[in-house]
Short mmCIF file of C-alpha atoms and ligand atoms in Angstrom, two decimals:
data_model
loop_
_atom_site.label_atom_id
_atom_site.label_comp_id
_atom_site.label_asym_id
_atom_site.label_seq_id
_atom_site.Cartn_x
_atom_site.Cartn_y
_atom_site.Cartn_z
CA UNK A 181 64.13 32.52 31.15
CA UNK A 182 63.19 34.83 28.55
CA UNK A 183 66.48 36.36 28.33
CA UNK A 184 67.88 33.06 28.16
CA UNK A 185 66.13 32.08 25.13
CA UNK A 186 66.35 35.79 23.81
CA UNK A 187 70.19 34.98 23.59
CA UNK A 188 70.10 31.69 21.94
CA UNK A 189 68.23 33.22 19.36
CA UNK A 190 70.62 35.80 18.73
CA UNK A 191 73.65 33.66 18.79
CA UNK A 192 71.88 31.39 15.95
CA UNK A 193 70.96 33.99 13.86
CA UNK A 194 74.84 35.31 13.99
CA UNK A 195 75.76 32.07 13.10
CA UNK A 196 73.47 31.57 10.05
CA UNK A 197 74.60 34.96 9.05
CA UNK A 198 77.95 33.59 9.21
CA UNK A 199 77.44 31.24 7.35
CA UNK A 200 75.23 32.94 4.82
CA UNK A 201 78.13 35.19 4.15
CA UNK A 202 81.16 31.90 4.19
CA UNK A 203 78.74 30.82 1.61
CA UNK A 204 78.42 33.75 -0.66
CA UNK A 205 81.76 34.70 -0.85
CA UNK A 206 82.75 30.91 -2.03
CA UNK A 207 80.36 31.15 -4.81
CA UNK A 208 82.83 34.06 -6.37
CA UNK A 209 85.78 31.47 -6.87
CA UNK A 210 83.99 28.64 -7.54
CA UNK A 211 80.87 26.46 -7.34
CA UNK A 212 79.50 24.80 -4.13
CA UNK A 213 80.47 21.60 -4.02
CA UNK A 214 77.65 19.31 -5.12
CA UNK A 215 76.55 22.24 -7.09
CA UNK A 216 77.01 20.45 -10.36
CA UNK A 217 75.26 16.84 -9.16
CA UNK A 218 72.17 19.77 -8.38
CA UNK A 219 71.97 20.08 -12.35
CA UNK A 220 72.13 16.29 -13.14
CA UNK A 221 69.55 15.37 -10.43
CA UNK A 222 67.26 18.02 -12.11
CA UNK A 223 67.61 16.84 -15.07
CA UNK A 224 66.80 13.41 -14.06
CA UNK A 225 64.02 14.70 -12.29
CA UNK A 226 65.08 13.14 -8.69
CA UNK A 227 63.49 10.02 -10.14
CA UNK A 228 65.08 6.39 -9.67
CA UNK A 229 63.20 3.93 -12.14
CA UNK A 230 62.11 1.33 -9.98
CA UNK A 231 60.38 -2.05 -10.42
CA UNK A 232 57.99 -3.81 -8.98
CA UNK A 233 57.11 -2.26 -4.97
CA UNK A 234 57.78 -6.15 -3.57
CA UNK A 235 61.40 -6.28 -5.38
CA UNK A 236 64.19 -6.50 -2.80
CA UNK A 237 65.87 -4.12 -5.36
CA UNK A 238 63.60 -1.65 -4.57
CA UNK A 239 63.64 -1.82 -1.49
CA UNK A 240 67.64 -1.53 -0.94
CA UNK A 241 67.19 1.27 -3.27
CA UNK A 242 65.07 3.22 -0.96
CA UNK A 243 67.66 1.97 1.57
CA UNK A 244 70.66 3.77 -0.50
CA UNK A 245 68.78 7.20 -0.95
CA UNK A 246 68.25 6.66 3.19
CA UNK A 247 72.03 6.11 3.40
CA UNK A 248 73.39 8.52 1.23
CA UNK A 249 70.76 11.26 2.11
CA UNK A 250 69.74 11.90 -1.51
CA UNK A 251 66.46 13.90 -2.72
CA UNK A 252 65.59 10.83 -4.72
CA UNK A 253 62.23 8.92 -5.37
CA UNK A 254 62.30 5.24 -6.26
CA UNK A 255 59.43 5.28 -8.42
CA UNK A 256 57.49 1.64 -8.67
CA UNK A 257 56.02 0.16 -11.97
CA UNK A 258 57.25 -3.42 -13.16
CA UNK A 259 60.61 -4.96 -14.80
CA UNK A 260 59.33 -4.29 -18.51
CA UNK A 261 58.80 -0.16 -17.66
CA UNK A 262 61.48 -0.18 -16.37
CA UNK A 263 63.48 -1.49 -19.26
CA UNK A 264 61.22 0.44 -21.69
CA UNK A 265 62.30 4.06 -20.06
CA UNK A 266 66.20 2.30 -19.86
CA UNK A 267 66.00 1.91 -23.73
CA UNK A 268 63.87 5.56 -24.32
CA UNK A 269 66.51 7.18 -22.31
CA UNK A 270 69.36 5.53 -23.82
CA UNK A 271 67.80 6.50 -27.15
CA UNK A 272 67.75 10.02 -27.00
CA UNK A 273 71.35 10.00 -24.84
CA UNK A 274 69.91 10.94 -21.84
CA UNK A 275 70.79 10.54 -17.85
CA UNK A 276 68.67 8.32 -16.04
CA UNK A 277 69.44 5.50 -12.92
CA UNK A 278 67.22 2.52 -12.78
CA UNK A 279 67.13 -0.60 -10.48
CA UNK A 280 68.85 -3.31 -12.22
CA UNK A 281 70.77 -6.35 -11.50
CA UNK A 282 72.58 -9.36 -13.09
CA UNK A 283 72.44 -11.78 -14.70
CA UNK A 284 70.24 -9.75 -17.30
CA UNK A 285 70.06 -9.22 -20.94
CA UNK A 286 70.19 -5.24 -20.59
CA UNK A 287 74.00 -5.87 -19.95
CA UNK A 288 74.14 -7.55 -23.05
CA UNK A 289 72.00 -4.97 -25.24
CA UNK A 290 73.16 -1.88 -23.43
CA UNK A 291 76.29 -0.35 -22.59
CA UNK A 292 75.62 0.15 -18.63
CA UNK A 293 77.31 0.47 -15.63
CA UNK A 294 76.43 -0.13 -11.99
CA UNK A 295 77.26 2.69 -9.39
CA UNK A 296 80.00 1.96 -7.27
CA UNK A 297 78.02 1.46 -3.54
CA UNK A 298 80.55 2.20 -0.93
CA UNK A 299 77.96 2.12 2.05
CA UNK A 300 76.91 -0.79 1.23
CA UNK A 301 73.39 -0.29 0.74
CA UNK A 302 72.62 -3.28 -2.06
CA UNK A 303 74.67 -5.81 -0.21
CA UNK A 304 77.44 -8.26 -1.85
CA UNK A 305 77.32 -10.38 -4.30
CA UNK A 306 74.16 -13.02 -4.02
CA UNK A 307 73.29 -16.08 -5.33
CA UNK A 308 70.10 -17.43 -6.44
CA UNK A 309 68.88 -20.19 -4.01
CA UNK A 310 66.15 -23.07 -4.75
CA UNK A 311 63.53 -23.07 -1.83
CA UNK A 312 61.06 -26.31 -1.20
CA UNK A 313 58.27 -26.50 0.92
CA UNK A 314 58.53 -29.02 3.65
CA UNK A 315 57.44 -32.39 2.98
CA UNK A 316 58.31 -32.32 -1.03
CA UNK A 317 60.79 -34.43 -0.05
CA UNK A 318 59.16 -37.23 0.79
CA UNK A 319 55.89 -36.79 -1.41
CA UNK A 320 57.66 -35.98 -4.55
CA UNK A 321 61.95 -37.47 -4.26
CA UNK A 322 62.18 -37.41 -7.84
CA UNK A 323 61.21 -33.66 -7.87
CA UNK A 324 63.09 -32.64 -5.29
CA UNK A 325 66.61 -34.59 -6.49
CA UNK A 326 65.82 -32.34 -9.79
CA UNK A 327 65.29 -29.13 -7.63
CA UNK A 328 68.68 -29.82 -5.73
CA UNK A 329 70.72 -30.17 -8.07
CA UNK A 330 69.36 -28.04 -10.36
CA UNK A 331 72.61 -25.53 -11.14
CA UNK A 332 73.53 -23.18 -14.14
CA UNK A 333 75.56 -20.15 -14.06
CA UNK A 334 74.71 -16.68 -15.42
CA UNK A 335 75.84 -16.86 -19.20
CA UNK A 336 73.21 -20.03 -19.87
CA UNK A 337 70.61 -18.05 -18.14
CA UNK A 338 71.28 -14.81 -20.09
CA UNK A 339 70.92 -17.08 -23.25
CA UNK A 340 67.46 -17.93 -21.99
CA UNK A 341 66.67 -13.89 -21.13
CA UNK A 342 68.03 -12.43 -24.05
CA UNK A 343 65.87 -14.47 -26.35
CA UNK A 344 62.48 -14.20 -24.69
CA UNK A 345 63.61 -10.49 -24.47
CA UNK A 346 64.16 -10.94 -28.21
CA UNK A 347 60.25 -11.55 -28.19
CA UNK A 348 60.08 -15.34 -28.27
CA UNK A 349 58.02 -17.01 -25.99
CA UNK A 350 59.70 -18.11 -22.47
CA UNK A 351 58.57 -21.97 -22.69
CA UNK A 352 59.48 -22.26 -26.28
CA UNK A 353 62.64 -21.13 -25.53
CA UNK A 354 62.86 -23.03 -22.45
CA UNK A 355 62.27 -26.32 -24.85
CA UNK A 356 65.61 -25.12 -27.11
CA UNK A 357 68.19 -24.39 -23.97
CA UNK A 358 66.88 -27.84 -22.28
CA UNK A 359 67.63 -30.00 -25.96
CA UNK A 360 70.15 -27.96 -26.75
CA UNK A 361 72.48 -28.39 -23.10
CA UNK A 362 71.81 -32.51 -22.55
CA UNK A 363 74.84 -32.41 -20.44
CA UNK A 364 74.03 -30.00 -17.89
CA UNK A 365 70.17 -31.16 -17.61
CA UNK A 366 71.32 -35.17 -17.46
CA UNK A 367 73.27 -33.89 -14.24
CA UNK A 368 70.01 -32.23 -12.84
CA UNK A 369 68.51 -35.46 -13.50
CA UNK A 370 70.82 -38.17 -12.70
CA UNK A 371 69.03 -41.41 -11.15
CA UNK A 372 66.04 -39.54 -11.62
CA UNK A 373 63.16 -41.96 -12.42
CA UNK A 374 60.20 -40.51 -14.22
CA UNK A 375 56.62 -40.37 -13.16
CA UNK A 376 53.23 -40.51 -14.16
CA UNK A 377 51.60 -37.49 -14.19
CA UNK A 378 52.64 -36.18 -10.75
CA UNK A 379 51.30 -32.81 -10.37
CA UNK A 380 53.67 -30.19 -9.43
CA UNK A 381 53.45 -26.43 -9.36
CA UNK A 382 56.35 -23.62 -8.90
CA UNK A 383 55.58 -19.91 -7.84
CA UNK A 384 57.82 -17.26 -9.72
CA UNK A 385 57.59 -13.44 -10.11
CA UNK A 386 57.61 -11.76 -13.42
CA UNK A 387 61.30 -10.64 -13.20
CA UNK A 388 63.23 -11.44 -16.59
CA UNK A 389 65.87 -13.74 -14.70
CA UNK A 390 62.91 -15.77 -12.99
CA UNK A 391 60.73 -16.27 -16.09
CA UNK A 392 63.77 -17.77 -17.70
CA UNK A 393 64.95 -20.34 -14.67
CA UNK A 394 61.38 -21.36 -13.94
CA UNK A 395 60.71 -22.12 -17.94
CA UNK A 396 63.97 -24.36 -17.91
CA UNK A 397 63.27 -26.43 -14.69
CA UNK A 398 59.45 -26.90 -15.12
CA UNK A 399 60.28 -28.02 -18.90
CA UNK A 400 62.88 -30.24 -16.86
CA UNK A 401 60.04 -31.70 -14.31
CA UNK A 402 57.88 -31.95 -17.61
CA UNK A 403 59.98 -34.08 -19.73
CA UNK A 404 60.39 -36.64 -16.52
CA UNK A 405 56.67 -37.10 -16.84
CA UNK A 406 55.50 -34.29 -14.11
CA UNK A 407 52.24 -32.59 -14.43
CA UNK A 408 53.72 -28.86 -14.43
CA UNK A 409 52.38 -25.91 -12.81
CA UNK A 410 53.94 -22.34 -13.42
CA UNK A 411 52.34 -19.46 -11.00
CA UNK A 412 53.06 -15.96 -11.45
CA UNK A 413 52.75 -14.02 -8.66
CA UNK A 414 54.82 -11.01 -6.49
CA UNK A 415 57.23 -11.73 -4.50
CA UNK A 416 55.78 -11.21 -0.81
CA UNK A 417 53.42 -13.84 -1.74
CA UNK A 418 56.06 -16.02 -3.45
CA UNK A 419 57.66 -16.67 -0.05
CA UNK A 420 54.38 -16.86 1.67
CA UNK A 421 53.19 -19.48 -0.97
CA UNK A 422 56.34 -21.55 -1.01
CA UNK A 423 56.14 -21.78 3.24
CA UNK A 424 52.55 -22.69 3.82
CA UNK A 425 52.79 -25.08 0.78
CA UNK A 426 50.44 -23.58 -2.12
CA UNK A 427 53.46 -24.01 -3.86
CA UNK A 428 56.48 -26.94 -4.26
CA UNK A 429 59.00 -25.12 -4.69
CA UNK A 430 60.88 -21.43 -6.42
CA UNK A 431 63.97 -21.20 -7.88
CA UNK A 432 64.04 -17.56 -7.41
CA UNK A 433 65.35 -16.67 -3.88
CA UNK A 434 67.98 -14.15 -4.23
CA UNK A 435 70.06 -14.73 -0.69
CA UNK A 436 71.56 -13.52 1.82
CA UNK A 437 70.84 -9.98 1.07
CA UNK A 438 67.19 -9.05 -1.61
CA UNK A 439 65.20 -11.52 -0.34
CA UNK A 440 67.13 -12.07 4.00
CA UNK A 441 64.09 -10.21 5.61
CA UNK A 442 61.62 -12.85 3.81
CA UNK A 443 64.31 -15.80 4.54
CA UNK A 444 64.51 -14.51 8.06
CA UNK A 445 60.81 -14.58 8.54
CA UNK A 446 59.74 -18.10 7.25
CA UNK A 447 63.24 -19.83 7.48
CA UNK A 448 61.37 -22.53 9.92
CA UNK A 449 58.88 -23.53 6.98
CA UNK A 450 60.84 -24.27 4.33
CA UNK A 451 63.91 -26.09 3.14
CA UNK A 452 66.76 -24.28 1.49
CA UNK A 453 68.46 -26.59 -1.20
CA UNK A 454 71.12 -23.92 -1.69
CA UNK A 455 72.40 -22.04 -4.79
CA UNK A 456 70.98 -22.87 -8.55
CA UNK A 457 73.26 -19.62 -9.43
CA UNK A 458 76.00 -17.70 -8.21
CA UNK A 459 77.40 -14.51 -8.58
CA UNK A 460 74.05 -12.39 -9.28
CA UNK A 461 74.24 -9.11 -8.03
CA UNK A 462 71.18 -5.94 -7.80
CA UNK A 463 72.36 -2.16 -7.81
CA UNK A 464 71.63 1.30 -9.36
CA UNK A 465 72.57 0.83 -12.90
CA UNK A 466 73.23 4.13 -15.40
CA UNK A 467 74.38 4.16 -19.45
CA UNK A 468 78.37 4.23 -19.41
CA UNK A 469 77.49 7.70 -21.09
CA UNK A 470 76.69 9.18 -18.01
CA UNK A 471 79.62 11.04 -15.83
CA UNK A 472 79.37 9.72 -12.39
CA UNK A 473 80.54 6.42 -11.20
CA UNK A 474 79.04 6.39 -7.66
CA UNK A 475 76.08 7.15 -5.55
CA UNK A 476 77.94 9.45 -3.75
CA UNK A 477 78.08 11.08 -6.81
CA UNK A 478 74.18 12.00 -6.40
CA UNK A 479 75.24 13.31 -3.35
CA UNK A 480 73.71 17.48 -2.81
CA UNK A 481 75.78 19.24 -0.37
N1 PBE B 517 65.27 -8.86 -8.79
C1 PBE B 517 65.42 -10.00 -9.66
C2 PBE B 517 64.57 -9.41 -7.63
C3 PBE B 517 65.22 -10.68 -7.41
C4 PBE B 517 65.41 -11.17 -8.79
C5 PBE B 517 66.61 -8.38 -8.48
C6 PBE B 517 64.50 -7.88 -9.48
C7 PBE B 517 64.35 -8.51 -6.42
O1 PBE B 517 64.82 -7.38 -6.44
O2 PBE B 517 63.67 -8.91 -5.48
#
């Protein structure tokens, strides 16, 4: 038994020595490979900026470093730190990776890429689904008919983002893109009849797309004579609020991949009325200045 063992351990150490001396004699011709993603790593500190801990962004992140076996962190704070240490690190031209996702103004201000994801680890493209509570439809129709047909693509949304990003406040410029697009809100509202008063409220989470979407269709439910409720809160309790009721209804239910696990879970209390965007996407996003193009590219070997 002893000897056994006593063997083993000689055979492994033979074998790390083996290796030991494969690997020092490589290092005389050229670098290990990986060797120069070691020196960009450090210098970004093995930190991804993350957002919020609830974010389905951040949580495919921590999938990715999972998948790819990086060193990475995926460091929590909130959408606006995150796009205050995009725009400090852009600044002084330095590397740095941060959740992101689209439709969002940072495209527009920034020169940014995503990294290409060949594992998969963020999922395709999503869309952004309305979500009712059951029973809205028959105590509020007229709300409801808005909420379903309630549809815009990514460039009027980004029109919204881009100008509360500018500083302006969400509702007022909730009030502009509503007068100022008659067409596409008289489709939202076609055979609509207004109400008096009805009280409504919609959860949302602080993310820059959501703040603009929930501004335009409570301004929307407003103008038809609805007594409108906005409530911030994180996402976790989003979808909780939206399937026992303490909400109407979100607009903010990125599907099938951020949000499936809370779709999954509470799919039998509530009613999906489908896409009011397509085409949004999440990923690790990096300045164009940066030299690597993929995750793999964070790869150590
Ligand atoms: N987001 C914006 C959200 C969905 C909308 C991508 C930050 C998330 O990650 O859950």
């Amino acid at each position: 038994m002893f000897n056994k063992k006593y063997k083993k351990f000689i055979i492994a150490s033979l074998a790390t020595m083996a290796i030991f001396v494969a690997g020092c004699s490589s290092t005389d011709d050229k670098e290990e490979p990986g060797s120069e993603n070691v020196s960009l790593n450090e210098q970004m500190d093995y930190k991804i900026t993350g957002i919020d801990a609830g974010a389905g962004v951040v949580r495919s992140a921590e999938q990715a470093v999972e998948d790819y076996g990086l060193e990475f962190d995926v460091q929590t704070s909130s959408g606006a730190a995150m796009t205050q240490a995009l725009s400090d690190a852009i600044e002084k031209e330095e590397p740095i990776i941060v959740t992101g996702w689209n439709p969002h103004w940072m495209f527009s201000k920034y020169d940014l890429k995503y990294l290409d994801d060949p594992k998969g680890s963020f999922g395709e493209a999503e869309n952004i689904h309305s979500i009712a509570r059951l029973g809205l439809k028959e105590d509020m129709p007229e709300a409801y008919k808005v909420l379903d047909n309630f549809f815009w693509d990514g460039a009027d949304m980004e029109n919204v983002m881009v100008q509360v990003n500018e500083g302006r406040e969400p509702e007022e410029v909730a009030r502009e893109w509503v007068d100022n697009n008659k067409d596409k809100v008289s489709v939202w509202t076609e055979g609509v009849e207004s109400v008096d008063g009805q009280e409504i409220n919609l959860a949302y989470v602080a993310w820059d797309t959501e703040i603009a979407s929930t501004n335009v269709i409570g301004t929307v439910l407003s103008d038809l004579g609805f007594d409108v409720t906005l409530t911030q809160v994180e996402n976790g309790p989003m979808w909780e609020a939206v399937a026992s009721a303490k909400t109407d209804a979100i607009v903010a239910a990125w599907l099938p991949g951020t949000h499936g696990d809370h779709f999954e879970n509470f799919k039998n209390e509530i009613e999906d009325l489908g896409p009011n965007l397509e085409g949004a996407a999440i990923g690790l996003v990096v300045p164009s200045y940066m030299d690597i193009d993929s995750i793999e590219d964070l790869i150590e070997e």
